[in-house]
PDB file of C-alpha atoms in Angstrom:
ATOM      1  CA  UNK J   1       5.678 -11.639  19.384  1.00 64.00           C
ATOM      2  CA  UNK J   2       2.343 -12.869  21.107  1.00 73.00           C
ATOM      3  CA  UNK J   3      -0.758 -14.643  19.705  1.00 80.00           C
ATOM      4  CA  UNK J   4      -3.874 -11.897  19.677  1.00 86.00           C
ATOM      5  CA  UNK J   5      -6.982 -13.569  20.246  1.00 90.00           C
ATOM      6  CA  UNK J   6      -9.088 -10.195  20.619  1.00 91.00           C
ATOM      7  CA  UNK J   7      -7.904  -6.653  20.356  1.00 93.00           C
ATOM      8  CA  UNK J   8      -8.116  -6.298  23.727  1.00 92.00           C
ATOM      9  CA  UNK J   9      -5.486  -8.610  24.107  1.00 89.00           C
ATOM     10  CA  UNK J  10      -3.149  -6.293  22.208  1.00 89.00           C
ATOM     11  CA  UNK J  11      -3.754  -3.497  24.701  1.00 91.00           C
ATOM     12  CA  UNK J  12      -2.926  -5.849  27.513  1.00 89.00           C
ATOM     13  CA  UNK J  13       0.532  -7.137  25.698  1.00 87.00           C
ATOM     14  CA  UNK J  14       3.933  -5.815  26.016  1.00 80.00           C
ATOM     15  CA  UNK J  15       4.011  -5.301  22.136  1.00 79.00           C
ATOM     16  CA  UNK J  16       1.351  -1.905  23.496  1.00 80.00           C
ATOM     17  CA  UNK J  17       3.757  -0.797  25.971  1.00 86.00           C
ATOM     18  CA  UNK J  18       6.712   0.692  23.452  1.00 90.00           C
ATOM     19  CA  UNK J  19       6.942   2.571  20.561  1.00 94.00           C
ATOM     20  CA  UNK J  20       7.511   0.656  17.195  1.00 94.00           C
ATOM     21  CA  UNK J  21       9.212   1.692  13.518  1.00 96.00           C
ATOM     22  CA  UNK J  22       7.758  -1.411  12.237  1.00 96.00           C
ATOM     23  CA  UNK J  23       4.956  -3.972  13.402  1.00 94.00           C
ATOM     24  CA  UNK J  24       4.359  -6.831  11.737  1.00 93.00           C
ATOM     25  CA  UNK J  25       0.917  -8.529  11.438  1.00 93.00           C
ATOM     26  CA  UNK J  26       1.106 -12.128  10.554  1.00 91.00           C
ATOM     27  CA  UNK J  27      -2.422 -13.961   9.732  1.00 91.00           C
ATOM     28  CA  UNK J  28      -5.145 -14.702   7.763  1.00 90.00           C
ATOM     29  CA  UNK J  29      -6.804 -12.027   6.424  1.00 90.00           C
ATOM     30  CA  UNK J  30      -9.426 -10.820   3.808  1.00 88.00           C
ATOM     31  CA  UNK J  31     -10.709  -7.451   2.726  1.00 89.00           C
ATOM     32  CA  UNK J  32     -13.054  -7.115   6.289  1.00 91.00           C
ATOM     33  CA  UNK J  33     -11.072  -9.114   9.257  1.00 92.00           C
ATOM     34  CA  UNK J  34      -8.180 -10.954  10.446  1.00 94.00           C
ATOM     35  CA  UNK J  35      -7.488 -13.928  12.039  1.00 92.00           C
ATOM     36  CA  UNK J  36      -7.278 -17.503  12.248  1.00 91.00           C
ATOM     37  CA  UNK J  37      -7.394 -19.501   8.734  1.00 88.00           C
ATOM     38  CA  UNK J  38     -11.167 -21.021  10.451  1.00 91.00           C
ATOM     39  CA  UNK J  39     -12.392 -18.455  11.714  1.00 88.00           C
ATOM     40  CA  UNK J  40     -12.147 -18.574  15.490  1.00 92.00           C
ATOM     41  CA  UNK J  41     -10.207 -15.132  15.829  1.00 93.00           C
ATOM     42  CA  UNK J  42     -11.402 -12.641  13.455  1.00 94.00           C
ATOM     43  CA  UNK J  43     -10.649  -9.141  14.195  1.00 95.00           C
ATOM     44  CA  UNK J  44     -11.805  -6.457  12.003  1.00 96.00           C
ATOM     45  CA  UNK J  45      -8.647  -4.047  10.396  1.00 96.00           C
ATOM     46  CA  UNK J  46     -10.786  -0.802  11.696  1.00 96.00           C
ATOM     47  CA  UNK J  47     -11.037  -2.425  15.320  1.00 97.00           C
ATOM     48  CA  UNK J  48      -6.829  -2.745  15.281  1.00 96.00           C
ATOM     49  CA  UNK J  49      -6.085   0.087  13.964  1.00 97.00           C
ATOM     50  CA  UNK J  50      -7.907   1.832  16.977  1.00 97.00           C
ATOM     51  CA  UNK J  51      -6.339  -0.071  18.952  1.00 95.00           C
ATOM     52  CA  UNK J  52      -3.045   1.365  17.330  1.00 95.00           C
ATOM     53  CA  UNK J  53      -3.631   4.564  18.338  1.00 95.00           C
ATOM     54  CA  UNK J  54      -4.891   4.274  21.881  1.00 95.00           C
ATOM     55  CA  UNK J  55      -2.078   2.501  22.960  1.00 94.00           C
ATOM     56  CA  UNK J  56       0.155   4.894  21.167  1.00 94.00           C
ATOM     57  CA  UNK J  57       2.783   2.312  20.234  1.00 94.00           C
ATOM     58  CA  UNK J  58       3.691   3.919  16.827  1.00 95.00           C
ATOM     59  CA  UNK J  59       6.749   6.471  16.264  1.00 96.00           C
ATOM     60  CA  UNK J  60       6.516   8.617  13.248  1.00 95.00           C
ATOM     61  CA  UNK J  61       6.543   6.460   9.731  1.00 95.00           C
ATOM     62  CA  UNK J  62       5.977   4.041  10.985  1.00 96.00           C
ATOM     63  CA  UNK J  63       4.970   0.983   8.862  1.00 97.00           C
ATOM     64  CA  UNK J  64       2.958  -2.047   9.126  1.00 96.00           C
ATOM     65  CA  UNK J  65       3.941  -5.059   6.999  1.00 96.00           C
ATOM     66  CA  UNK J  66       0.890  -7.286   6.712  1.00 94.00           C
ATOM     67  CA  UNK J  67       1.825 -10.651   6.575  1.00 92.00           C
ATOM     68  CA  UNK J  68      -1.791 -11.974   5.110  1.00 88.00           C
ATOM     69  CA  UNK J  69      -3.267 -12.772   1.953  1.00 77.00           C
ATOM     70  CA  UNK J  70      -4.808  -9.490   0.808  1.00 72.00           C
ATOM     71  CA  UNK J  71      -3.243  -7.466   3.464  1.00 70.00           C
ATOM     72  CA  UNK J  72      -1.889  -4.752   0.216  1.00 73.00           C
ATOM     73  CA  UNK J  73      -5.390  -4.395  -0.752  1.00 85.00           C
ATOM     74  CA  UNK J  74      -5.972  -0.639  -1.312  1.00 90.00           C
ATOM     75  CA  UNK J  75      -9.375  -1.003   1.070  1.00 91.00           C
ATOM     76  CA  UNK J  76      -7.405  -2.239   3.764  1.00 94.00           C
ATOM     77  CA  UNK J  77      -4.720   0.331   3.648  1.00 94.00           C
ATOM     78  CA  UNK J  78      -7.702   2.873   3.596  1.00 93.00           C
ATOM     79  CA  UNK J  79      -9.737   1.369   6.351  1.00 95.00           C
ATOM     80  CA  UNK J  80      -6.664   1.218   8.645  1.00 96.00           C
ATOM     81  CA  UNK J  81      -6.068   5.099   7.312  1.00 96.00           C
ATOM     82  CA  UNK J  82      -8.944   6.058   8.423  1.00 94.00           C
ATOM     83  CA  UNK J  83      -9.064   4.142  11.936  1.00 96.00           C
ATOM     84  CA  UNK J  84      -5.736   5.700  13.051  1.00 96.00           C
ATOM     85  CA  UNK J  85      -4.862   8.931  12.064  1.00 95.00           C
ATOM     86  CA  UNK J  86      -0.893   7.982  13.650  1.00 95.00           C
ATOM     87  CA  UNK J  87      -0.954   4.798  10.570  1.00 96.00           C
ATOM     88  CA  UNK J  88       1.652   6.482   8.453  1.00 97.00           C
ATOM     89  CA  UNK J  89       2.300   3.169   5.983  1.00 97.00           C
ATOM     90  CA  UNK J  90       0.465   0.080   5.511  1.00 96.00           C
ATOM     91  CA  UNK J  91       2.349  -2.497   3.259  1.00 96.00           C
ATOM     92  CA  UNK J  92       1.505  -6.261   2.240  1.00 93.00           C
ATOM     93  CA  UNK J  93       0.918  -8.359  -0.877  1.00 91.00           C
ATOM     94  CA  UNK J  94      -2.328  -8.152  -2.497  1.00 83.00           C
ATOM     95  CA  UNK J  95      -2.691 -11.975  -3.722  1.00 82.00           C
ATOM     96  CA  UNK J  96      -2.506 -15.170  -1.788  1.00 81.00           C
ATOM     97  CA  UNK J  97       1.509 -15.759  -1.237  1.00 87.00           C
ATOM     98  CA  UNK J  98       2.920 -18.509   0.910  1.00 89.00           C
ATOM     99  CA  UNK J  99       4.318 -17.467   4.210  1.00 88.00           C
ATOM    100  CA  UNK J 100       7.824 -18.348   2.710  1.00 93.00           C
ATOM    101  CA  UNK J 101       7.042 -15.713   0.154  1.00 93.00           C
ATOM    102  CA  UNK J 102       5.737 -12.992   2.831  1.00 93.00           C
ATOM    103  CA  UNK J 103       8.761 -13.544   5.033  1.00 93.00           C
ATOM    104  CA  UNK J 104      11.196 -13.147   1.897  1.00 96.00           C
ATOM    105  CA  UNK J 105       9.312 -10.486   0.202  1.00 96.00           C
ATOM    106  CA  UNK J 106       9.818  -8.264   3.885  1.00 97.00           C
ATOM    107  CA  UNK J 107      12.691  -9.096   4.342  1.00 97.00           C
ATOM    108  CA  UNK J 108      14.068  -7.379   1.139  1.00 98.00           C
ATOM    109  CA  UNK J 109      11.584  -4.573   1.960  1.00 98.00           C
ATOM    110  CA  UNK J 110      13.136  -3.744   5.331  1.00 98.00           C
ATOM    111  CA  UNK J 111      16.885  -4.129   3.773  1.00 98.00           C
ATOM    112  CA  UNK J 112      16.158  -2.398   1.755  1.00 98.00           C
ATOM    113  CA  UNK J 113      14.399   0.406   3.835  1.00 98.00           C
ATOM    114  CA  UNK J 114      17.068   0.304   6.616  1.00 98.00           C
ATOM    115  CA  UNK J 115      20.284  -0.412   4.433  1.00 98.00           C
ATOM    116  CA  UNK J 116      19.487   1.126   1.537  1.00 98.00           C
ATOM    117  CA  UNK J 117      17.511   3.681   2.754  1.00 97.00           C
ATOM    118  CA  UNK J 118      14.563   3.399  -0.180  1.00 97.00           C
ATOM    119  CA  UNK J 119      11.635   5.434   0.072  1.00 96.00           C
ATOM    120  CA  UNK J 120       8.552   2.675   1.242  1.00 96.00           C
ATOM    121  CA  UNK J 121       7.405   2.290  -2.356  1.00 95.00           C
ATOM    122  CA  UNK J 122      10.642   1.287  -4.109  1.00 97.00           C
ATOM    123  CA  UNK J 123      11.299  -0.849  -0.768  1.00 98.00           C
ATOM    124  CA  UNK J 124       8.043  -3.038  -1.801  1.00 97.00           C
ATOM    125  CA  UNK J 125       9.172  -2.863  -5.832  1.00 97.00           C
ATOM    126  CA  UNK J 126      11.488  -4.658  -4.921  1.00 98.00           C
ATOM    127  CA  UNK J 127      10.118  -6.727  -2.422  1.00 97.00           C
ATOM    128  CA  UNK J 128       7.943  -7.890  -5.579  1.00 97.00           C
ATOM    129  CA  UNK J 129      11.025  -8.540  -7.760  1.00 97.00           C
ATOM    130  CA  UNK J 130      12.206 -10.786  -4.967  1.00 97.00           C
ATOM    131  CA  UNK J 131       9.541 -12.738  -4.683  1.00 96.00           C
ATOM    132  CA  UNK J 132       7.518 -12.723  -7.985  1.00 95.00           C
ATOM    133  CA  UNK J 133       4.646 -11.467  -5.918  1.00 93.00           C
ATOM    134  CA  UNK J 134       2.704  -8.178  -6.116  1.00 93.00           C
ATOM    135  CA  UNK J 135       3.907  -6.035  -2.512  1.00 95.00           C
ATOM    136  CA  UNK J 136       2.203  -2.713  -2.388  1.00 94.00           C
ATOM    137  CA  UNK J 137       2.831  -0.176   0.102  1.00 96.00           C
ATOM    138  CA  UNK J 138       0.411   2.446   0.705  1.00 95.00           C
ATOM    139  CA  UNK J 139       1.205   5.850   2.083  1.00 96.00           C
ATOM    140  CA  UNK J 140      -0.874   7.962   4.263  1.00 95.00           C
ATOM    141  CA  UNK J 141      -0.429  11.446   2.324  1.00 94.00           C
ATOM    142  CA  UNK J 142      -1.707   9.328  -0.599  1.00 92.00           C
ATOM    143  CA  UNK J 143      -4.287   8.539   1.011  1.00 91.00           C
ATOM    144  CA  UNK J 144      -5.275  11.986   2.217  1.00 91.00           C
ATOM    145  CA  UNK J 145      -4.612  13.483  -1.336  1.00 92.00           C
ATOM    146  CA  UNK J 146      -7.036  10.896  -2.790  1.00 88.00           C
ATOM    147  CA  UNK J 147      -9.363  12.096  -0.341  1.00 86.00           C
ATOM    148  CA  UNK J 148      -9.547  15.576  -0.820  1.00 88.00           C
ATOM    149  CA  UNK J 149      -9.544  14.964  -4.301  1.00 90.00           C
ATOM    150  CA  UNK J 150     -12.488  12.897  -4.010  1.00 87.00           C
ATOM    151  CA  UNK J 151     -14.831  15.392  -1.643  1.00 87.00           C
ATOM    152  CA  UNK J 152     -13.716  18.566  -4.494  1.00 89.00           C
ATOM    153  CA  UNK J 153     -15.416  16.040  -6.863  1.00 89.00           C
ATOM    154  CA  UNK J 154     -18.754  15.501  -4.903  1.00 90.00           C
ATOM    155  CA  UNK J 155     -18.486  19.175  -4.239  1.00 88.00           C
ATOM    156  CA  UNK J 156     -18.523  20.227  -7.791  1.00 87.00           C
ATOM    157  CA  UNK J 157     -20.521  17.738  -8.868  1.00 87.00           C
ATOM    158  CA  UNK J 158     -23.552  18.880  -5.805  1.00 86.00           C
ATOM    159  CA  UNK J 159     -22.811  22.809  -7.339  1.00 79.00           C
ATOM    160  CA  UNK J 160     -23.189  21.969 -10.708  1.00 76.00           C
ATOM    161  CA  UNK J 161     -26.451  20.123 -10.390  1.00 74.00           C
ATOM    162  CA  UNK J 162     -27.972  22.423  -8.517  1.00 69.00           C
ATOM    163  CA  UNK J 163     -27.275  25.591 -10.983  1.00 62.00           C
TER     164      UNK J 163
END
């Protein structure tokens, strides 16, 4: 662990120099930026997630638990997405939750990831039974599915008002 005042203070810390199954992301946070409850550190999620992926510290699946207040947002989950294509899962409750709550609510999610070998989603399920607290997990294939989806819209929406 290591307090991040800029993102180039990631790249400088150990946490850059391995490769990681889980980080964990512990701050204040809103749909934009994280950081420090007043402000002084604010980092935006698209800036991070760059920095995930040019210091190349995430194995396959990996998963980042976002210990803030809207860190399960779907926007967040999509911005990081689209920052890092190596961002396999982005999980984190989507309402403001008391750091008590966070650090129960992953702690059941990794259990039950690592014990019980869940699949991410049913890992954060119950992460939200635990706690009483909406945990969403977000999956990259999702994600890209959504995506695609999305552009064949525009697509056939561009072809059909132009015939």
């Amino acid at each position: 662990t290591f307090d991040m005042k800029t993102v180039d203070d990631f790249k400088k810390s150990p946490c850059a120099k391995g490769k990681y199954d889980y980080i964990y992301l512990a701050a204040h946070a809103d749909p934009d930026y994280f950081g420090t409850a007043d402000g002084t550190i604010s980092i935006q999620w698209g800036e991070f997630a760059s920095a995930l992926c040019e210091v190349d510290c995430l194995n396959p699946e990996c998963i980042l638990l976002l210990g803030c207040c809207r860190g399960g947002l779907k926007g967040v989950s999509q911005m990081l997405f689209a920052s890092c294509d190596r961002i396999d899962y982005v999980c984190g409750p989507r309402w403001t939750v008391t750091s008590h709550d966070i650090t129960a609510g992953f702690h059941v999610f990794v259990y039950n990831m690592e014990v019980r070998k869940e699949q991410p989603s049913s890992a954060a399920k119950r992460a939200s039974s635990a706690t009483g607290y909406d945990f969403f997990c977000y999956d990259r294939v999702e994600f890209e599915d959504e995506y695609r989806t999305f552009l064949a819209a525009i697509q056939q929406n561009q072809g059909s008002a132009s015939a």
